[in-house]
CSV table of N, CA and C in Angstrom, one decimal:
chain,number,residue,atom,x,y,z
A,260,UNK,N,7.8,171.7,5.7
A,260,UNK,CA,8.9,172.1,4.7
A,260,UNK,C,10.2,172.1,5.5
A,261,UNK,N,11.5,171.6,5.0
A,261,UNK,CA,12.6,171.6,5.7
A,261,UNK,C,13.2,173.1,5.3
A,262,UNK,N,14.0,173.1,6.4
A,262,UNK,CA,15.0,174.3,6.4
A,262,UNK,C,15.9,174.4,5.4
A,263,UNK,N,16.6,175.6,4.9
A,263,UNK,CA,17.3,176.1,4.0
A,263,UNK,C,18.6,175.0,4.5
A,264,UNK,N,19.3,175.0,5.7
A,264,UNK,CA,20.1,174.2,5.7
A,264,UNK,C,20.2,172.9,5.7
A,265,UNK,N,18.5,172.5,5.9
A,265,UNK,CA,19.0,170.9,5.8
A,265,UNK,C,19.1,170.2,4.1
A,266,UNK,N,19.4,170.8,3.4
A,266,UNK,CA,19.4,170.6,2.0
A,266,UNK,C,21.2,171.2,1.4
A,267,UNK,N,21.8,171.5,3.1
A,267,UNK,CA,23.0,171.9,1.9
A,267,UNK,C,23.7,170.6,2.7
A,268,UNK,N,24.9,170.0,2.2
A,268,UNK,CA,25.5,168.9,2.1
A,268,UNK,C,26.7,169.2,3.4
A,269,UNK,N,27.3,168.9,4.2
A,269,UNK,CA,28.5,169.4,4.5
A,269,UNK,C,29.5,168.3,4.3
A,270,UNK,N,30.6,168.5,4.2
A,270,UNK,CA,31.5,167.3,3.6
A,270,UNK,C,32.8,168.1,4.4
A,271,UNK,N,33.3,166.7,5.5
A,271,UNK,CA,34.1,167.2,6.3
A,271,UNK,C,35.2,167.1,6.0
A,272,UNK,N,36.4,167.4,6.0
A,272,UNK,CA,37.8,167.7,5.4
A,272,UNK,C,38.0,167.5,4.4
A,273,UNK,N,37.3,168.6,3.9
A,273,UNK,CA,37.3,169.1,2.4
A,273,UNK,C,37.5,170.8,2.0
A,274,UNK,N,38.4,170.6,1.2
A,274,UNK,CA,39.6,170.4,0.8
A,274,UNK,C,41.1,169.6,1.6
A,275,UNK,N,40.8,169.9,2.7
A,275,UNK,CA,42.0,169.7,3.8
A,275,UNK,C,41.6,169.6,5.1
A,276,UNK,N,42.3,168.4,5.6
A,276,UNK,CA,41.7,168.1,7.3
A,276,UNK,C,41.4,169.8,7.5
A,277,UNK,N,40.5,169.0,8.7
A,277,UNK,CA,39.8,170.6,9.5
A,277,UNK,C,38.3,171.6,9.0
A,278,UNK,N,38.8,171.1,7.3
A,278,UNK,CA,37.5,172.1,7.3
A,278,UNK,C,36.3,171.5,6.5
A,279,UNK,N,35.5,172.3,6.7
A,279,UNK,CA,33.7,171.8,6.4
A,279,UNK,C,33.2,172.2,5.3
A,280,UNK,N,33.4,171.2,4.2
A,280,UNK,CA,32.7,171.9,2.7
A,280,UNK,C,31.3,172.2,2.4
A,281,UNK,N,30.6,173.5,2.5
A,281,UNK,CA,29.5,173.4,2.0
A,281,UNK,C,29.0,173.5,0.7
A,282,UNK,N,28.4,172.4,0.8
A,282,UNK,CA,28.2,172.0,-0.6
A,282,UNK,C,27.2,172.5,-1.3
A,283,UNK,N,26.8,173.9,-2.0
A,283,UNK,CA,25.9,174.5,-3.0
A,283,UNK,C,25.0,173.5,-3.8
A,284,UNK,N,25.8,172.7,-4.3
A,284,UNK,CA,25.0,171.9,-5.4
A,284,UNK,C,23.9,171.0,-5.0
A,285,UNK,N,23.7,170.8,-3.6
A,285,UNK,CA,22.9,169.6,-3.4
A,285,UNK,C,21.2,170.3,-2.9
A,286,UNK,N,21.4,171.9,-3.2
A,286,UNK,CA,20.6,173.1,-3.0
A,286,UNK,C,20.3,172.9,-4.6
A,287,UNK,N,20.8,172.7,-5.3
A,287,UNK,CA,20.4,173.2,-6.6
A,287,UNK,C,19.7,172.0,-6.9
A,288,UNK,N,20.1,170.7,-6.7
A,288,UNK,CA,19.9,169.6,-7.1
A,288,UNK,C,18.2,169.3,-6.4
A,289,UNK,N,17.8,169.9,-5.6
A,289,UNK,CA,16.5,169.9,-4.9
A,289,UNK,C,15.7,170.9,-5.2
A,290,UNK,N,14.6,170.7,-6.0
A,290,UNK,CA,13.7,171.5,-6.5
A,290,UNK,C,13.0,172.7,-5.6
A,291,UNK,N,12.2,171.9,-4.4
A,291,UNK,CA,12.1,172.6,-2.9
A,291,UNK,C,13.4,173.1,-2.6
A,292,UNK,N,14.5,173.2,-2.4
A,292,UNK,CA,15.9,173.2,-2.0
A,292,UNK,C,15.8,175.0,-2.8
A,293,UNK,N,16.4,174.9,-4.1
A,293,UNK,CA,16.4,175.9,-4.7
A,293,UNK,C,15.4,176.8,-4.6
A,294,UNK,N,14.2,177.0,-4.9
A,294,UNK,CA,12.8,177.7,-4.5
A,294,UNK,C,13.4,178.4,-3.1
A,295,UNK,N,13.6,177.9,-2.4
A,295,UNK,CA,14.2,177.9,-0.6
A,295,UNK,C,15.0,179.1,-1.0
A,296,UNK,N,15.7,178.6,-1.4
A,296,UNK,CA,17.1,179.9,-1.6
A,296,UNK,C,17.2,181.1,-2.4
A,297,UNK,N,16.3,180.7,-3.3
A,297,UNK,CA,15.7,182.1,-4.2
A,297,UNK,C,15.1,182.9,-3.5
A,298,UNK,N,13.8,182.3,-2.5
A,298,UNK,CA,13.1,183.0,-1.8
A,298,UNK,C,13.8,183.7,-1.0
A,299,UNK,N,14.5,183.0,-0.3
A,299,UNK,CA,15.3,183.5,0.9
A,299,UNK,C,15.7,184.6,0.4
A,300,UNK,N,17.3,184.3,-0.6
A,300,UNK,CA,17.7,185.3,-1.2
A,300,UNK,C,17.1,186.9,-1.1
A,301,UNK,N,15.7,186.6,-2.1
A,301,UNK,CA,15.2,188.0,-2.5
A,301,UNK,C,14.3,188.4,-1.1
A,302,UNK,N,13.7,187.6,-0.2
A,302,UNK,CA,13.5,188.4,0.9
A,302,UNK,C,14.3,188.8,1.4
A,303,UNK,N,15.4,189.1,1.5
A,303,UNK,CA,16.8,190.1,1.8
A,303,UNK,C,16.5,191.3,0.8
A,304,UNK,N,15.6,191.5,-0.1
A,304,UNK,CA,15.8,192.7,-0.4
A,304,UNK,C,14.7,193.6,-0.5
A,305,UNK,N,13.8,192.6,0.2
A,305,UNK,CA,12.5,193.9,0.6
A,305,UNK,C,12.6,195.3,1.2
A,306,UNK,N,11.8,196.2,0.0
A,306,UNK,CA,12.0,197.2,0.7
A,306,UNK,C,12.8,197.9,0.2
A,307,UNK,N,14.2,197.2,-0.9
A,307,UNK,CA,15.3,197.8,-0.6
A,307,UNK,C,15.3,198.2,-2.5
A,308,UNK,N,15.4,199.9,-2.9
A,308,UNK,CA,15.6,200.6,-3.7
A,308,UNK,C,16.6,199.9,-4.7
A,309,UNK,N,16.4,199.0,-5.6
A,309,UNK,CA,17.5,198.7,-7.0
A,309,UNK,C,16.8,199.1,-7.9
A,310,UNK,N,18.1,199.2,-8.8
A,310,UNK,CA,17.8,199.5,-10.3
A,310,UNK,C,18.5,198.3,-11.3
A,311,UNK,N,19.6,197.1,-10.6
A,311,UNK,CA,20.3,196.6,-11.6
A,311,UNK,C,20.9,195.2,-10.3
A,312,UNK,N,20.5,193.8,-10.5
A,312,UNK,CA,21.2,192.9,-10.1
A,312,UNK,C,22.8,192.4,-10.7
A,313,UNK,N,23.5,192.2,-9.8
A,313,UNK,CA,24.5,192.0,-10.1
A,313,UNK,C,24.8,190.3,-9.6
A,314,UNK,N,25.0,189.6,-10.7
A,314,UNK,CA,25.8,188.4,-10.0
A,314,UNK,C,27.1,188.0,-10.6
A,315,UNK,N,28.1,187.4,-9.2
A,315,UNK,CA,29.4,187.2,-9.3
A,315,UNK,C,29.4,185.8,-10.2
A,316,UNK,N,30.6,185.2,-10.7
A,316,UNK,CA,30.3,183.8,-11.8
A,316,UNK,C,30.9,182.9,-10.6
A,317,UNK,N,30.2,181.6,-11.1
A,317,UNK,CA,29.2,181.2,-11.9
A,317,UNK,C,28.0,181.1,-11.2
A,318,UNK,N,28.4,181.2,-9.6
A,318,UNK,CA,27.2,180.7,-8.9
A,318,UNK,C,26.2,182.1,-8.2
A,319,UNK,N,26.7,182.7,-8.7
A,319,UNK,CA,26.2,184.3,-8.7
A,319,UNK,C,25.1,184.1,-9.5
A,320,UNK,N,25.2,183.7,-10.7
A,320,UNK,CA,24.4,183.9,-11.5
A,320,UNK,C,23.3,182.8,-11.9
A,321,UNK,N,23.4,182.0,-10.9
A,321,UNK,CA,22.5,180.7,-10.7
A,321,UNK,C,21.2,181.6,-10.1
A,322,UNK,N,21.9,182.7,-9.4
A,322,UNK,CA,20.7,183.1,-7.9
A,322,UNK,C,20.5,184.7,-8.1
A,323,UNK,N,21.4,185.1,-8.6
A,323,UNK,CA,21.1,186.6,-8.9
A,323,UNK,C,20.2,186.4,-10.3
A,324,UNK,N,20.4,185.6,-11.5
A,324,UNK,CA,19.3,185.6,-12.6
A,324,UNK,C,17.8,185.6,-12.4
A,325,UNK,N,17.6,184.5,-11.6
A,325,UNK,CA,16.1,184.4,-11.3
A,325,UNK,C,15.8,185.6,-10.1
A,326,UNK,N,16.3,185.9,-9.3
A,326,UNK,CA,16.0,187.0,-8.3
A,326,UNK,C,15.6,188.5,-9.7
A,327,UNK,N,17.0,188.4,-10.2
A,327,UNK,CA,16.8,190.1,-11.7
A,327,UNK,C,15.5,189.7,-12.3
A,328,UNK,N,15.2,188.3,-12.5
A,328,UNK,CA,13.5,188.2,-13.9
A,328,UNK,C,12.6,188.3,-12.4
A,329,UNK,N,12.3,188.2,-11.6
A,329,UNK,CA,11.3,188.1,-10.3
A,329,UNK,C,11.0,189.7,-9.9
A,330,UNK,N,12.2,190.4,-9.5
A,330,UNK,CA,12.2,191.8,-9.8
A,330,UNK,C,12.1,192.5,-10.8
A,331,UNK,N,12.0,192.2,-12.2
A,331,UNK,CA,12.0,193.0,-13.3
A,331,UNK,C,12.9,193.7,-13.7
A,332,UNK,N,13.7,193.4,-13.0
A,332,UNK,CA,15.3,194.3,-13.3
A,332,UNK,C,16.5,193.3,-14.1
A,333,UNK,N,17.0,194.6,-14.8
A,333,UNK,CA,18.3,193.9,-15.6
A,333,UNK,C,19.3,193.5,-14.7
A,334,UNK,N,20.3,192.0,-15.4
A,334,UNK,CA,21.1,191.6,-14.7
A,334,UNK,C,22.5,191.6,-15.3
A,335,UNK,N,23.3,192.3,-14.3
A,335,UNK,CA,25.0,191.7,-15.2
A,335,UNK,C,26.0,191.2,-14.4
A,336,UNK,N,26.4,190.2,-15.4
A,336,UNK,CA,26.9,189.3,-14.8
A,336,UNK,C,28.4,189.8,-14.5
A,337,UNK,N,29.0,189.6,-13.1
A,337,UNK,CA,30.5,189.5,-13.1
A,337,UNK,C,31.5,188.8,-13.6
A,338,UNK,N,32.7,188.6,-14.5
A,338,UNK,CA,32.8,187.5,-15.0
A,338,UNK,C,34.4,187.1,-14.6
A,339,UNK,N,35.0,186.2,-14.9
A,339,UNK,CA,36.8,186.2,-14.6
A,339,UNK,C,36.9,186.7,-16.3
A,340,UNK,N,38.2,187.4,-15.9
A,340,UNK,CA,38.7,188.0,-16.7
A,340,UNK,C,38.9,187.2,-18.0
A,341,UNK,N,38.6,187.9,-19.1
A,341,UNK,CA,38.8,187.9,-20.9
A,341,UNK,C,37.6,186.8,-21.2
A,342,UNK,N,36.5,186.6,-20.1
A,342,UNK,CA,35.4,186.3,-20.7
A,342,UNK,C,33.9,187.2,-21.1
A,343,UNK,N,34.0,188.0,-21.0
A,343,UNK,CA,33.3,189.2,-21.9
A,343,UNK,C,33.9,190.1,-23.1
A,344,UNK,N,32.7,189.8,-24.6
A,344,UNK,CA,33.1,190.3,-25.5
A,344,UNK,C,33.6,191.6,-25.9
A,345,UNK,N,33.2,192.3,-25.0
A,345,UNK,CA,32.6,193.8,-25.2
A,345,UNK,C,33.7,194.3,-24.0
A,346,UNK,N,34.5,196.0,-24.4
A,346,UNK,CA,35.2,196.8,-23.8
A,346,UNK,C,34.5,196.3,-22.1
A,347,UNK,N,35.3,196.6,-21.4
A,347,UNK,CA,35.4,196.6,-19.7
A,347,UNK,C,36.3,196.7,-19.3
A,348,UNK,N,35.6,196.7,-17.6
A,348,UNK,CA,36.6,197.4,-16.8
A,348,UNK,C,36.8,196.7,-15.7
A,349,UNK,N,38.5,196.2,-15.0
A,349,UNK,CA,38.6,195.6,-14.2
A,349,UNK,C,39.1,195.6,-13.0
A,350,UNK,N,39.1,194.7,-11.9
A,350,UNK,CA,39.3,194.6,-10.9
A,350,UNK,C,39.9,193.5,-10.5
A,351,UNK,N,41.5,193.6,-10.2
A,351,UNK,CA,41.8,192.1,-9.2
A,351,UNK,C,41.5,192.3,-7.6
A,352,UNK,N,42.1,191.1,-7.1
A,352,UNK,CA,41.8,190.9,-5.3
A,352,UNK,C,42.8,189.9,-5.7
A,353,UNK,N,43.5,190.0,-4.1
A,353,UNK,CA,44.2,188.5,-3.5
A,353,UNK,C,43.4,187.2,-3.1
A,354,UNK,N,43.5,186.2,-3.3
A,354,UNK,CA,43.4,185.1,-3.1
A,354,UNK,C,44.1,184.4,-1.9
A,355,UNK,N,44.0,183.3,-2.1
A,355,UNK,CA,44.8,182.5,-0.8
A,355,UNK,C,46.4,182.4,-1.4
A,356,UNK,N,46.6,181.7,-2.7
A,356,UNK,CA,47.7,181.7,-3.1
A,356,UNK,C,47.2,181.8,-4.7
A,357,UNK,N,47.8,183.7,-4.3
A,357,UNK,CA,47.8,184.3,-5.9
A,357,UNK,C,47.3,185.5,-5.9
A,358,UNK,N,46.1,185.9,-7.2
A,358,UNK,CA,45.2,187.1,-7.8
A,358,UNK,C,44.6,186.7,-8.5
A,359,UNK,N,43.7,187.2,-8.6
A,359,UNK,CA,42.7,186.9,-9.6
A,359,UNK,C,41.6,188.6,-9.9
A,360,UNK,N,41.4,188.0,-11.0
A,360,UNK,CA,40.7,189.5,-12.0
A,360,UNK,C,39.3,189.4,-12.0
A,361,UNK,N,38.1,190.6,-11.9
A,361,UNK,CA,37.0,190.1,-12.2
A,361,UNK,C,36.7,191.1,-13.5
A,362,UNK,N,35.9,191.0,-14.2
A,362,UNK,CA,35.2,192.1,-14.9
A,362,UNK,C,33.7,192.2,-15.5
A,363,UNK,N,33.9,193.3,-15.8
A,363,UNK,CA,32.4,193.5,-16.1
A,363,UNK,C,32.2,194.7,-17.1
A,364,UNK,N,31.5,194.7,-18.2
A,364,UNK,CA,31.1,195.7,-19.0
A,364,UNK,C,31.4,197.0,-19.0
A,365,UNK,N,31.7,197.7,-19.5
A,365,UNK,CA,31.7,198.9,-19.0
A,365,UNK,C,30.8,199.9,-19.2
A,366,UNK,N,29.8,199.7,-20.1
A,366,UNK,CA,28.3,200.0,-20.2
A,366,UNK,C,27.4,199.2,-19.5
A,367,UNK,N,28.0,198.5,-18.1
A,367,UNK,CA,26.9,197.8,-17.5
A,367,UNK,C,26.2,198.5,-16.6
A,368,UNK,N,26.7,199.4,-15.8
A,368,UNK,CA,26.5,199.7,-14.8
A,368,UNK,C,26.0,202.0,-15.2
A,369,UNK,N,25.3,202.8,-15.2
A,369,UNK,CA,25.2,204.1,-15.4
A,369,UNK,C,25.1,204.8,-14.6
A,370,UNK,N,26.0,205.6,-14.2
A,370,UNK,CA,26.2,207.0,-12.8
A,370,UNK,C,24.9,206.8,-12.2
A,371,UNK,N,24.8,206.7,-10.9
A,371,UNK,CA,23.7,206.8,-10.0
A,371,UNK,C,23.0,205.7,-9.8
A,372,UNK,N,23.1,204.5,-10.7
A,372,UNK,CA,22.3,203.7,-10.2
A,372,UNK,C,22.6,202.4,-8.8
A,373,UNK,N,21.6,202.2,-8.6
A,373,UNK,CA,21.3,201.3,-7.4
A,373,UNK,C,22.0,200.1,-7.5
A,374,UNK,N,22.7,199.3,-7.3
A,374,UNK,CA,23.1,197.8,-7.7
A,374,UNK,C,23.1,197.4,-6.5
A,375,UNK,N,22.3,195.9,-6.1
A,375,UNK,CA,22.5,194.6,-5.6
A,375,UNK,C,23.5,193.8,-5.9
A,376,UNK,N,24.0,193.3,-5.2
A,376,UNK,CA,25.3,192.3,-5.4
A,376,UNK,C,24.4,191.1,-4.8
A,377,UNK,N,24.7,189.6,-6.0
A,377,UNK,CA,24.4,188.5,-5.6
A,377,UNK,C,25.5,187.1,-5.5
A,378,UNK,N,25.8,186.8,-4.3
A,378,UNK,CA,26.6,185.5,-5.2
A,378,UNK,C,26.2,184.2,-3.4
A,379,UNK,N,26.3,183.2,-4.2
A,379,UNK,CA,26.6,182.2,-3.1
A,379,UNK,C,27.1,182.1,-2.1
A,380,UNK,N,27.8,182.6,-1.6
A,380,UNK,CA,28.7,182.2,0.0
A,380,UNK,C,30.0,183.0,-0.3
A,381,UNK,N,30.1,184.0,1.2
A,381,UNK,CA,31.2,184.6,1.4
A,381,UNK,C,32.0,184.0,2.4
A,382,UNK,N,33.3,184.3,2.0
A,382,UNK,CA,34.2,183.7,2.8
A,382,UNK,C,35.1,184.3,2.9
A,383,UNK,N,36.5,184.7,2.2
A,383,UNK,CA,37.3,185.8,2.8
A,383,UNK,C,36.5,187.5,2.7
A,384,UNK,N,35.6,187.3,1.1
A,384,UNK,CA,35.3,188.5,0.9
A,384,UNK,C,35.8,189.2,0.1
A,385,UNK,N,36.8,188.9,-0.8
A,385,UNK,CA,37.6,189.8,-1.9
A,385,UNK,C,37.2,189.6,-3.3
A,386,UNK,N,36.0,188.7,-3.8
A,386,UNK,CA,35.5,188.8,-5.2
A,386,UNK,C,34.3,190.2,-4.8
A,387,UNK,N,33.6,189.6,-3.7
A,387,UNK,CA,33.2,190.9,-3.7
A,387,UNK,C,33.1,192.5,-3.3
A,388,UNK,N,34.5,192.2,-3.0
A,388,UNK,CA,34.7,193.6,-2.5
A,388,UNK,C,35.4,194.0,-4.2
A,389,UNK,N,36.0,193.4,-4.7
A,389,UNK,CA,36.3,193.5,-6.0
A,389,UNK,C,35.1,193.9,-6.5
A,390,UNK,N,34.1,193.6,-6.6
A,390,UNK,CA,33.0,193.8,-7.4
A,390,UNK,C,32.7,195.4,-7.0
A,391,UNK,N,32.3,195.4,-5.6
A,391,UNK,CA,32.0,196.9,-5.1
A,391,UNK,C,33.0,198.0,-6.4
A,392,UNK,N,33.9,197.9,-5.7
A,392,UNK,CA,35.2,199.0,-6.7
A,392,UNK,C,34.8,199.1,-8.1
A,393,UNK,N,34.5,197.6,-9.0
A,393,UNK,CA,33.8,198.0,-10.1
A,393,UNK,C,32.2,199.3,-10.3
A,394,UNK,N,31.7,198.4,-9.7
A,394,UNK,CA,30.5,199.4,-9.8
A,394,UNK,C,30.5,200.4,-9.1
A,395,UNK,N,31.4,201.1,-8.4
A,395,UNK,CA,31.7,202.4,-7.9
A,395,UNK,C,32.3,203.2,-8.9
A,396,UNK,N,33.2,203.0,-9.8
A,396,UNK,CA,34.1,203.4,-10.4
A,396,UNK,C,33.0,203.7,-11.6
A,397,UNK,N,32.2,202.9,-12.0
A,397,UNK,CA,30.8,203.0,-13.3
A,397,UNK,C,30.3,204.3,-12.7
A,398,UNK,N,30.0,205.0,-11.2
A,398,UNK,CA,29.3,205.7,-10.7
A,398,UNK,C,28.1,204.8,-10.0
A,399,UNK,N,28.2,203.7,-9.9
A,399,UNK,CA,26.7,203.1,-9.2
A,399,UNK,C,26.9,203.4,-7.9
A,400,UNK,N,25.9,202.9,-7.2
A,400,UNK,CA,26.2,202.6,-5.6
A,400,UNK,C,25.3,201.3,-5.4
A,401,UNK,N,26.2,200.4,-4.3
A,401,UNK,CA,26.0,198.9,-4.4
A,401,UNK,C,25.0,199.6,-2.7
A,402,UNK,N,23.5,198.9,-3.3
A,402,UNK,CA,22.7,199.4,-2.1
A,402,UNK,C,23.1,198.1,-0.9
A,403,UNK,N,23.0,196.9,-1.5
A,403,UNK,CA,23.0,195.2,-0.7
A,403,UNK,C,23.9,194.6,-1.2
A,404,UNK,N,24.2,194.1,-0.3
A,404,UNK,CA,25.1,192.4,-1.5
A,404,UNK,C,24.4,191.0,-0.3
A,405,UNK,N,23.8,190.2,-1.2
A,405,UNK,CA,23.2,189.5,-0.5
A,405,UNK,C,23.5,188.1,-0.9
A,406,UNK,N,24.1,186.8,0.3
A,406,UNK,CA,24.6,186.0,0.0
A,406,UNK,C,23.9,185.0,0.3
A,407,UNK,N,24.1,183.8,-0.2
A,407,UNK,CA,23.4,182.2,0.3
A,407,UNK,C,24.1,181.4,1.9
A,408,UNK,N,25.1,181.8,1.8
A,408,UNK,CA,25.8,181.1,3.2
A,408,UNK,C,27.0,182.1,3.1
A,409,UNK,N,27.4,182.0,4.3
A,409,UNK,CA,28.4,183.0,5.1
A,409,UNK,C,29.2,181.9,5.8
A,410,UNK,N,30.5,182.1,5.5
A,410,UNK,CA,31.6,181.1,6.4
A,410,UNK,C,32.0,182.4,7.2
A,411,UNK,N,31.5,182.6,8.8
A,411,UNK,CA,32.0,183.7,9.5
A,411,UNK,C,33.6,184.1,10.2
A,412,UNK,N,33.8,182.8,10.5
A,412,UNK,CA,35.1,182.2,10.5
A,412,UNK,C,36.1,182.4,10.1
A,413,UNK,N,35.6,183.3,8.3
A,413,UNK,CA,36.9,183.6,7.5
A,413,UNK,C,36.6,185.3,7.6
A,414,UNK,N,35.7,185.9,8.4
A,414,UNK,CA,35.9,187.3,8.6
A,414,UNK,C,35.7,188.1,7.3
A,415,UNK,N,35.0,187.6,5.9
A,415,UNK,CA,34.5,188.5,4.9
A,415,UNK,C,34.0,189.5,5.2
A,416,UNK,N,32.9,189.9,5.9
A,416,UNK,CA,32.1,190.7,6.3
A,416,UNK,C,33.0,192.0,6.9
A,417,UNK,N,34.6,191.7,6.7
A,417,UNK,CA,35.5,192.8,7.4
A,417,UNK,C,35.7,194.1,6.3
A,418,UNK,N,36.0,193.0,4.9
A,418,UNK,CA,36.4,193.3,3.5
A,418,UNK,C,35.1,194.2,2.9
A,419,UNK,N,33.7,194.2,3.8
A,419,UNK,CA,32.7,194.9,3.0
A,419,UNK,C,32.2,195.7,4.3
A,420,UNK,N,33.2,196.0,5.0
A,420,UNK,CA,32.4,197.2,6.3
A,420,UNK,C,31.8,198.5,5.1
A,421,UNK,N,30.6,199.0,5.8
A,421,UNK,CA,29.8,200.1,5.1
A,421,UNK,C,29.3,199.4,4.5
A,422,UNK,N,28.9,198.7,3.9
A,422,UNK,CA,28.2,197.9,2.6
A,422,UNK,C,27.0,196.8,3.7
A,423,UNK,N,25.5,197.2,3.2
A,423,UNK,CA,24.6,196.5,4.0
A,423,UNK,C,25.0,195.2,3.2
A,424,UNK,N,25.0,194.4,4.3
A,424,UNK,CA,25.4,192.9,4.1
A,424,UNK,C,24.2,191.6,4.5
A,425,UNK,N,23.9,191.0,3.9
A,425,UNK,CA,22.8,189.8,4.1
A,425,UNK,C,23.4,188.5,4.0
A,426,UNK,N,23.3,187.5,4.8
A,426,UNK,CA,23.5,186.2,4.5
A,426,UNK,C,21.9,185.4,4.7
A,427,UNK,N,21.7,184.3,4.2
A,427,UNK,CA,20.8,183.4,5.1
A,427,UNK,C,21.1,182.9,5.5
A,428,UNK,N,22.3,181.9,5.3
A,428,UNK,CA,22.4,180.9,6.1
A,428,UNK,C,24.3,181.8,6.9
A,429,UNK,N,24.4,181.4,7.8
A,429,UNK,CA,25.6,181.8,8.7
A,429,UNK,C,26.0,180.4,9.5
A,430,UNK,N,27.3,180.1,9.2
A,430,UNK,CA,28.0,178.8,9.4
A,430,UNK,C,29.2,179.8,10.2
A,431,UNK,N,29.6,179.2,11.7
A,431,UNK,CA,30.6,180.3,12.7
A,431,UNK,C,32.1,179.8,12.3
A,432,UNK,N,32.2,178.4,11.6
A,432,UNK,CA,33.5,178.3,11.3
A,432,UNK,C,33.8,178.7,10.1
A,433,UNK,N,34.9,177.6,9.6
A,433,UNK,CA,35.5,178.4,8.3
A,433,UNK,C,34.9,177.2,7.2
């Protein structure tokens, strides 16, 4: 069976000389590929006490969905702002050039519970440190946030000190 990384794509100066696009989709596009990454994913959370999966959009919720039906646990999704019907509560973060909002229900989350954070690849670290602040403010406590690839390069993992942190795959540049 190949490795988790030899199924992701890299595509080199992309967006802009210098850097190394990793490419998610060619993970999804491989049947073994995906299996690979779900598994991976939720063996990051053996062991580990939830009550509620959380995934960031869109690709959050590619990998947090099937991880929430495998555990038996309910899932809610994070979304960009004014795409949820229903009262919520929100959270911006800086960007590279700008802000951006996330939100999420405000009956998603209930004082005390456990929440997993799921999303694809961290890189500065500010959707989900955004997320943390939501589900703190609900009263949850975010036990894991567990990612597909880590660009270490961009120093996310700074934006979520205290917060047990998982990658599978770890890539040292940006």
């Amino acid at each position: 069976m190949k490795k988790l990384e030899e199924y992701v794509r890299s595509i080199p100066d992309f967006p802009e000389p210098g850097i190394i696009f990793r490419d998610v989709t060619s993970i999804l596009q491989d049947a073994d590929g995906l299996r690979l990454a779900i598994d991976s994913m939720q063996e990051c959370l053996k062991g580990v006490d939830v009550d509620v999966i959380m995934g960031a959009e869109s690709r959050g919720f590619i990998f947090g969905m099937p991880i929430a039906y495998n555990l038996h646990k309910p899932f809610v999704p994070i979304r960009k702002a004014g795409k949820l019907p229903c009262e919520t509560i929100s959270q911006s973060y800086e960007l590279e050039y700008g802000e951006a909002t996330i939100e999420i229900h405000k009956d998603s989350i209930r004082p005390g519970q456990k929440v997993v954070i799921i999303d694809d690849l961290i890189a500065t670290g500010g959707t989900v440190q955004a997320a943390t602040k939501l589900v703190e403010q609900l009263g949850g406590e975010v036990v894991k946030i567990v990612f597909l690839m880590e660009l270490a390069g961009l120093n996310g993992r700074e934006k979520l000190k205290g917060y047990d942190v998982a990658s599978v795959i770890c890539y040292d540049g940006k």
